[in-house]
PDB file of C-alpha atoms in Angstrom:
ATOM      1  CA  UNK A1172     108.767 116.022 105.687  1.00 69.00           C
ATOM      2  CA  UNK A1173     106.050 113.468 104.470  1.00 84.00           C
ATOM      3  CA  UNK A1174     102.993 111.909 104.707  1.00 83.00           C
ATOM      4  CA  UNK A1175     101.656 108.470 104.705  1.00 87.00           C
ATOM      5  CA  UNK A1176      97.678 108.654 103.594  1.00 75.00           C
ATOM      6  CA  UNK A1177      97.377 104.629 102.236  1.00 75.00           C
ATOM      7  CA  UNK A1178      97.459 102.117 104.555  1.00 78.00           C
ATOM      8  CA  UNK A1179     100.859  99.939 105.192  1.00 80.00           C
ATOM      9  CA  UNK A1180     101.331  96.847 105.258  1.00 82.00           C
ATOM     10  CA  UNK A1181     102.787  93.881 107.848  1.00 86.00           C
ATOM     11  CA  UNK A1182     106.650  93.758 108.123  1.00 89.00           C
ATOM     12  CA  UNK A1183     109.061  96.737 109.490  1.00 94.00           C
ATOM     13  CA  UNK A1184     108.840 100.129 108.699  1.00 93.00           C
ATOM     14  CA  UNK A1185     111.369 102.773 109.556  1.00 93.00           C
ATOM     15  CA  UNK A1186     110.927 106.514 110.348  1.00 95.00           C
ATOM     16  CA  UNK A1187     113.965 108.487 109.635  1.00 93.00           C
ATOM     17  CA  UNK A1188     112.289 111.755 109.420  1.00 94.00           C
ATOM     18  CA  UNK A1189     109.595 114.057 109.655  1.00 96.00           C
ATOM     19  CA  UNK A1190     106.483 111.857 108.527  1.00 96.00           C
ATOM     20  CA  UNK A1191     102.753 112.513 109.263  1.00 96.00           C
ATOM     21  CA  UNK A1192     100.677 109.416 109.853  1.00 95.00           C
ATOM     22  CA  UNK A1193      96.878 110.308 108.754  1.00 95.00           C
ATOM     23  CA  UNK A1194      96.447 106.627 106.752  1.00 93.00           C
ATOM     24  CA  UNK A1195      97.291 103.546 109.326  1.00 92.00           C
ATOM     25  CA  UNK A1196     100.138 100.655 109.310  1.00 93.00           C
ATOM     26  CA  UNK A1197      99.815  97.232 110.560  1.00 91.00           C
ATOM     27  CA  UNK A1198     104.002  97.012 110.584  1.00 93.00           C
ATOM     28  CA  UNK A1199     105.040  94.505 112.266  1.00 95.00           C
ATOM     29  CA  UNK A1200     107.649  96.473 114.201  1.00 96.00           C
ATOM     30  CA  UNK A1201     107.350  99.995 113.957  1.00 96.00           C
ATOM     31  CA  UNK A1202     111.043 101.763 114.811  1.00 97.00           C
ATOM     32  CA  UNK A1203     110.964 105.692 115.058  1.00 97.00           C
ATOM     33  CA  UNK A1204     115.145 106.104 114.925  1.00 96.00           C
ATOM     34  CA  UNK A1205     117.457 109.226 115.402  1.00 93.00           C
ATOM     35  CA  UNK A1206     115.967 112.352 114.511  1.00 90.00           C
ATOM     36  CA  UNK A1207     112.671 110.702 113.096  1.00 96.00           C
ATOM     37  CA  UNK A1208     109.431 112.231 113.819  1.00 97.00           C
ATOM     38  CA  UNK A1209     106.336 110.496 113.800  1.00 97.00           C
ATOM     39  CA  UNK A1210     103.298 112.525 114.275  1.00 97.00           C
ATOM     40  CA  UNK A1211      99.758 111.056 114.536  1.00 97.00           C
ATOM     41  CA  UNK A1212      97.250 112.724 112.189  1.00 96.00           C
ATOM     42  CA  UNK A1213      94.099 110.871 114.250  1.00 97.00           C
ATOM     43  CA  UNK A1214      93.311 108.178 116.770  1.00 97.00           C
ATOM     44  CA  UNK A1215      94.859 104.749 116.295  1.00 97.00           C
ATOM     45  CA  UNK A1216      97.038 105.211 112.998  1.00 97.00           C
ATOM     46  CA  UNK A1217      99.368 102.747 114.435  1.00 97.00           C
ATOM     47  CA  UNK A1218      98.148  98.809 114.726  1.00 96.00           C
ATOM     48  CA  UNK A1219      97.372  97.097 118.122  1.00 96.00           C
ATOM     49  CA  UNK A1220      99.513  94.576 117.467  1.00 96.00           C
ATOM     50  CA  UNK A1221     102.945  96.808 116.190  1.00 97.00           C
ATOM     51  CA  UNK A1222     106.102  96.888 118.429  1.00 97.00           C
ATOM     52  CA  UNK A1223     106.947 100.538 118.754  1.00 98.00           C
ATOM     53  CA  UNK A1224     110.589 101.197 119.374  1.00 98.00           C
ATOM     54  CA  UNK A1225     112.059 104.724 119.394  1.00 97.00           C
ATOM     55  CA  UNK A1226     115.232 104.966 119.572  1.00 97.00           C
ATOM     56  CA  UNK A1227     116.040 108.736 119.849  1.00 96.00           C
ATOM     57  CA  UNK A1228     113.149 109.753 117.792  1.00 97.00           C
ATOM     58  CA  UNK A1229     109.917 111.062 118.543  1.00 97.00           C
ATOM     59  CA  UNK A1230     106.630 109.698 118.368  1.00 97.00           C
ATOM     60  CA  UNK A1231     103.710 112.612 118.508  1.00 97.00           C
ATOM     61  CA  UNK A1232     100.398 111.301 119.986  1.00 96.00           C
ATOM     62  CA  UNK A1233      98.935 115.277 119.700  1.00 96.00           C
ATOM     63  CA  UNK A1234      95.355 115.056 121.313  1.00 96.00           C
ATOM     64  CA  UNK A1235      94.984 111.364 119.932  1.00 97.00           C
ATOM     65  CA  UNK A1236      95.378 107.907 121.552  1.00 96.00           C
ATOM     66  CA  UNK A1237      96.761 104.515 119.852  1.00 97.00           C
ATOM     67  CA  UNK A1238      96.879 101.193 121.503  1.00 97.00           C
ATOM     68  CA  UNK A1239      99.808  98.935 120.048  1.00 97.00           C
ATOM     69  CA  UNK A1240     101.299  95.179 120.709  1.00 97.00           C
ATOM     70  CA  UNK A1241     104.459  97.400 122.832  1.00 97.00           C
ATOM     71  CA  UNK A1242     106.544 100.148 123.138  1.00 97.00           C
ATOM     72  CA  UNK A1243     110.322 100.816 123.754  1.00 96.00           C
ATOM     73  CA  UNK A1244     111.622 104.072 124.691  1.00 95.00           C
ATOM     74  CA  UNK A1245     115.258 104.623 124.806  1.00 94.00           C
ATOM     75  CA  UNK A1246     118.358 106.898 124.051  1.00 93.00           C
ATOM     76  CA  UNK A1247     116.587 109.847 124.391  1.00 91.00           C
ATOM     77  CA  UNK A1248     113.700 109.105 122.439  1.00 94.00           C
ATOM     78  CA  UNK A1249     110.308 111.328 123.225  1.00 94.00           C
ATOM     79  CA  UNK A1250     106.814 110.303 123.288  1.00 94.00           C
ATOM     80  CA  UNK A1251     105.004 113.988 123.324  1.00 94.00           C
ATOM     81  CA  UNK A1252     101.626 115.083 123.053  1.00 92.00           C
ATOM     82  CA  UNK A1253      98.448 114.929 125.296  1.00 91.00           C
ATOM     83  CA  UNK A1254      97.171 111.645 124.212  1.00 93.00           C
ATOM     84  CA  UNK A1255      97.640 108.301 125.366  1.00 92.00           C
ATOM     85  CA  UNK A1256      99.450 105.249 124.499  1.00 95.00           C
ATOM     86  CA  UNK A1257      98.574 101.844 125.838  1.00 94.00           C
ATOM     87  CA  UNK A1258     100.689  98.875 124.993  1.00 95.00           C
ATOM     88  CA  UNK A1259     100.543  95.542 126.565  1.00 92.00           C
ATOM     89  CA  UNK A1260     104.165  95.799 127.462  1.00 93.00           C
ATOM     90  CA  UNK A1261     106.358  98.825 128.209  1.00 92.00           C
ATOM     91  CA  UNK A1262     110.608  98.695 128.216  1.00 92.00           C
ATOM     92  CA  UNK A1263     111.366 102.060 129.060  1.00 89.00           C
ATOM     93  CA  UNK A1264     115.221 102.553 128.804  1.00 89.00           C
ATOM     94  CA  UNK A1265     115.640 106.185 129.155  1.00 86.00           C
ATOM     95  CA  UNK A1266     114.451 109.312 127.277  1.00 87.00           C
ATOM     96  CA  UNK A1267     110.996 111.477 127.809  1.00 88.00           C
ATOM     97  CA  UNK A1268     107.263 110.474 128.737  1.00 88.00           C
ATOM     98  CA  UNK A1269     105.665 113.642 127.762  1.00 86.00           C
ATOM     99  CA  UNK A1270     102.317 111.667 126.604  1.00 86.00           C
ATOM    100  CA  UNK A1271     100.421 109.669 128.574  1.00 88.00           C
ATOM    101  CA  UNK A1272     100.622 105.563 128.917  1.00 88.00           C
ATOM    102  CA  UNK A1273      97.888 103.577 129.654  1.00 88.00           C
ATOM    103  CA  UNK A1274      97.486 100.045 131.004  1.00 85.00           C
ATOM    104  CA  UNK A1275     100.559  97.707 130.765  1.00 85.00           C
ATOM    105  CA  UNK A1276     103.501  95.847 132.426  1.00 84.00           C
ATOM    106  CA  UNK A1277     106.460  97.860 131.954  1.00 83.00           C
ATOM    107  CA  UNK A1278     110.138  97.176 132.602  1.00 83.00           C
ATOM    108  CA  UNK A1279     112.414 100.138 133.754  1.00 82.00           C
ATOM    109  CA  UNK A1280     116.022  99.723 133.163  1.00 82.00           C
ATOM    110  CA  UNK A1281     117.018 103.214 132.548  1.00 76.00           C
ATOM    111  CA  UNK A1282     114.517 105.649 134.297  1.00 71.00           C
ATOM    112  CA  UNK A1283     112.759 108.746 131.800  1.00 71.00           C
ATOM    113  CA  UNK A1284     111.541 111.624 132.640  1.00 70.00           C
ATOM    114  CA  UNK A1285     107.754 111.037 133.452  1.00 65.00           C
ATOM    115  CA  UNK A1286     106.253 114.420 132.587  1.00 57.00           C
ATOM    116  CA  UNK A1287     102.708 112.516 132.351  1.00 59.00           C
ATOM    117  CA  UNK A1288     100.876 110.339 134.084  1.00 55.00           C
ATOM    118  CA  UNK A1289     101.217 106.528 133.685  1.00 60.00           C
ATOM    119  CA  UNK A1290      98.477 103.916 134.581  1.00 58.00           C
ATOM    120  CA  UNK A1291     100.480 100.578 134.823  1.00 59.00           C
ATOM    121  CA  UNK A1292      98.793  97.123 136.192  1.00 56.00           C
ATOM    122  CA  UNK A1293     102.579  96.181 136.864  1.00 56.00           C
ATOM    123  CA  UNK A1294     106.084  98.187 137.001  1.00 57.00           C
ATOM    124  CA  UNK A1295     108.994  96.389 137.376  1.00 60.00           C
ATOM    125  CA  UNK A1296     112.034  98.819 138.105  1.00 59.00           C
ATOM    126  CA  UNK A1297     115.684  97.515 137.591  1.00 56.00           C
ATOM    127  CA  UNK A1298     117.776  97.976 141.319  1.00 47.00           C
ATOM    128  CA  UNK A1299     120.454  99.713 139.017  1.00 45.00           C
ATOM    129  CA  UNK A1300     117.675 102.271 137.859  1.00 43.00           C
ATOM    130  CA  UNK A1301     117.670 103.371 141.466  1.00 41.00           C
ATOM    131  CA  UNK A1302     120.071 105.931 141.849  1.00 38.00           C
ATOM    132  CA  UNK A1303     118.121 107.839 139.233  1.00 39.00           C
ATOM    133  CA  UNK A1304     115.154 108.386 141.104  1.00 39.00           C
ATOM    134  CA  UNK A1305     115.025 112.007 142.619  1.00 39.00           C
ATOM    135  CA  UNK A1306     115.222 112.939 138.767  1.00 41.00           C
ATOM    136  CA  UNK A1307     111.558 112.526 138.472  1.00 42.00           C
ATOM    137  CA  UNK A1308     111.128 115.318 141.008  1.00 41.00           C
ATOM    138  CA  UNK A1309     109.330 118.446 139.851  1.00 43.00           C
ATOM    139  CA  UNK A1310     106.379 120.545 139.252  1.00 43.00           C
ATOM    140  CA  UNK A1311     104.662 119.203 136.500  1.00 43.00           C
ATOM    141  CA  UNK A1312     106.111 115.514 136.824  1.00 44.00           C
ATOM    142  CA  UNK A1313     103.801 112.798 138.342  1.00 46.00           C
ATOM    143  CA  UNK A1314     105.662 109.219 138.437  1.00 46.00           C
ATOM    144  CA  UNK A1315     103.800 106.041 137.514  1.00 46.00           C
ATOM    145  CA  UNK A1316     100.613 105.446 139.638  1.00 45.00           C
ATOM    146  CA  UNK A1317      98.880 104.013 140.786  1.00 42.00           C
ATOM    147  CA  UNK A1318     100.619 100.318 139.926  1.00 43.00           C
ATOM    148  CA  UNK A1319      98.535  97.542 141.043  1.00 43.00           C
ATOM    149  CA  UNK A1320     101.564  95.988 141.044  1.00 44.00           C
ATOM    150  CA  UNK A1321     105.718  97.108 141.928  1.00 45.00           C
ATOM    151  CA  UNK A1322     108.648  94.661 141.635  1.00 46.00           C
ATOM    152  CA  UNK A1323     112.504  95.717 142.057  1.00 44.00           C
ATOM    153  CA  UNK A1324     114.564  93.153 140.295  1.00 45.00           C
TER     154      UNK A1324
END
């Protein structure tokens, strides 16, 4: 477990474990890998321009929201919290939406579980992403609405 207070610089950085965010980064690419935590200490700790990739990590909004360049989401990764995220671009390749997503295009090749609600200006859903669909079925799930914009490629 650690924290990052300063401020970091452009290029990549890599979270491989439990790290707390409370200064900001202005990474270029921002990759939250297997079993890394990233949890937000306050609103937009994370640069509007930085390409978010988790790839079965976690990145923890809590109660705060960050707007970044774009976001991936696959293997299993987890976005949690009650916050938002907006990104200009969305590839969401599997894992969990447990926080919420703001505007965007996103690109679904690999349908998550949508436990929040997603406000897209465009969704483009792969045809092979189909057969997953009935997954986002349940109580608490609400899929991505309203879209001004859906396209099945």
């Amino acid at each position: 477990t650690g924290e990052v207070a300063g401020a970091l610089g452009a290029g990549v950085a890599n979270v491989t474990g439990a790290v707390s965010l409370t200064g900001t980064t202005v990474a270029t690419t921002l990759n939250i890998n297997t079993s890394g935590v990233l949890t937000l200490g306050s609103a937009n700790r994370i640069g509007g321009s930085t390409l978010v990739d988790i790839n079965a990590g976690e990145l923890a909004l809590g109660a705060f929201n960050n707007t970044v360049g774009g976001f991936t989401l696959r293997n299993g990764g987890l976005l949690s919290g009650t916050g938002t995220l907006t990104a200009a671009t969305y590839a969401l390749q599997g894992g969990t939406v447990g926080g919420n997503l703001g505007a965007g295009a996103a690109t679904v090749t690999v349908l998550p579980q949508l436990l929040k609600l997603a406000v897209l200006s465009l969704l483009s859903v792969a045809a092979t992403s189909m057969t997953t669909w009935p997954s986002w079925q349940g109580s608490n799930r609400r899929p991505l609405m309203p879209a001004s914009a859906l396209m099945l490629t």
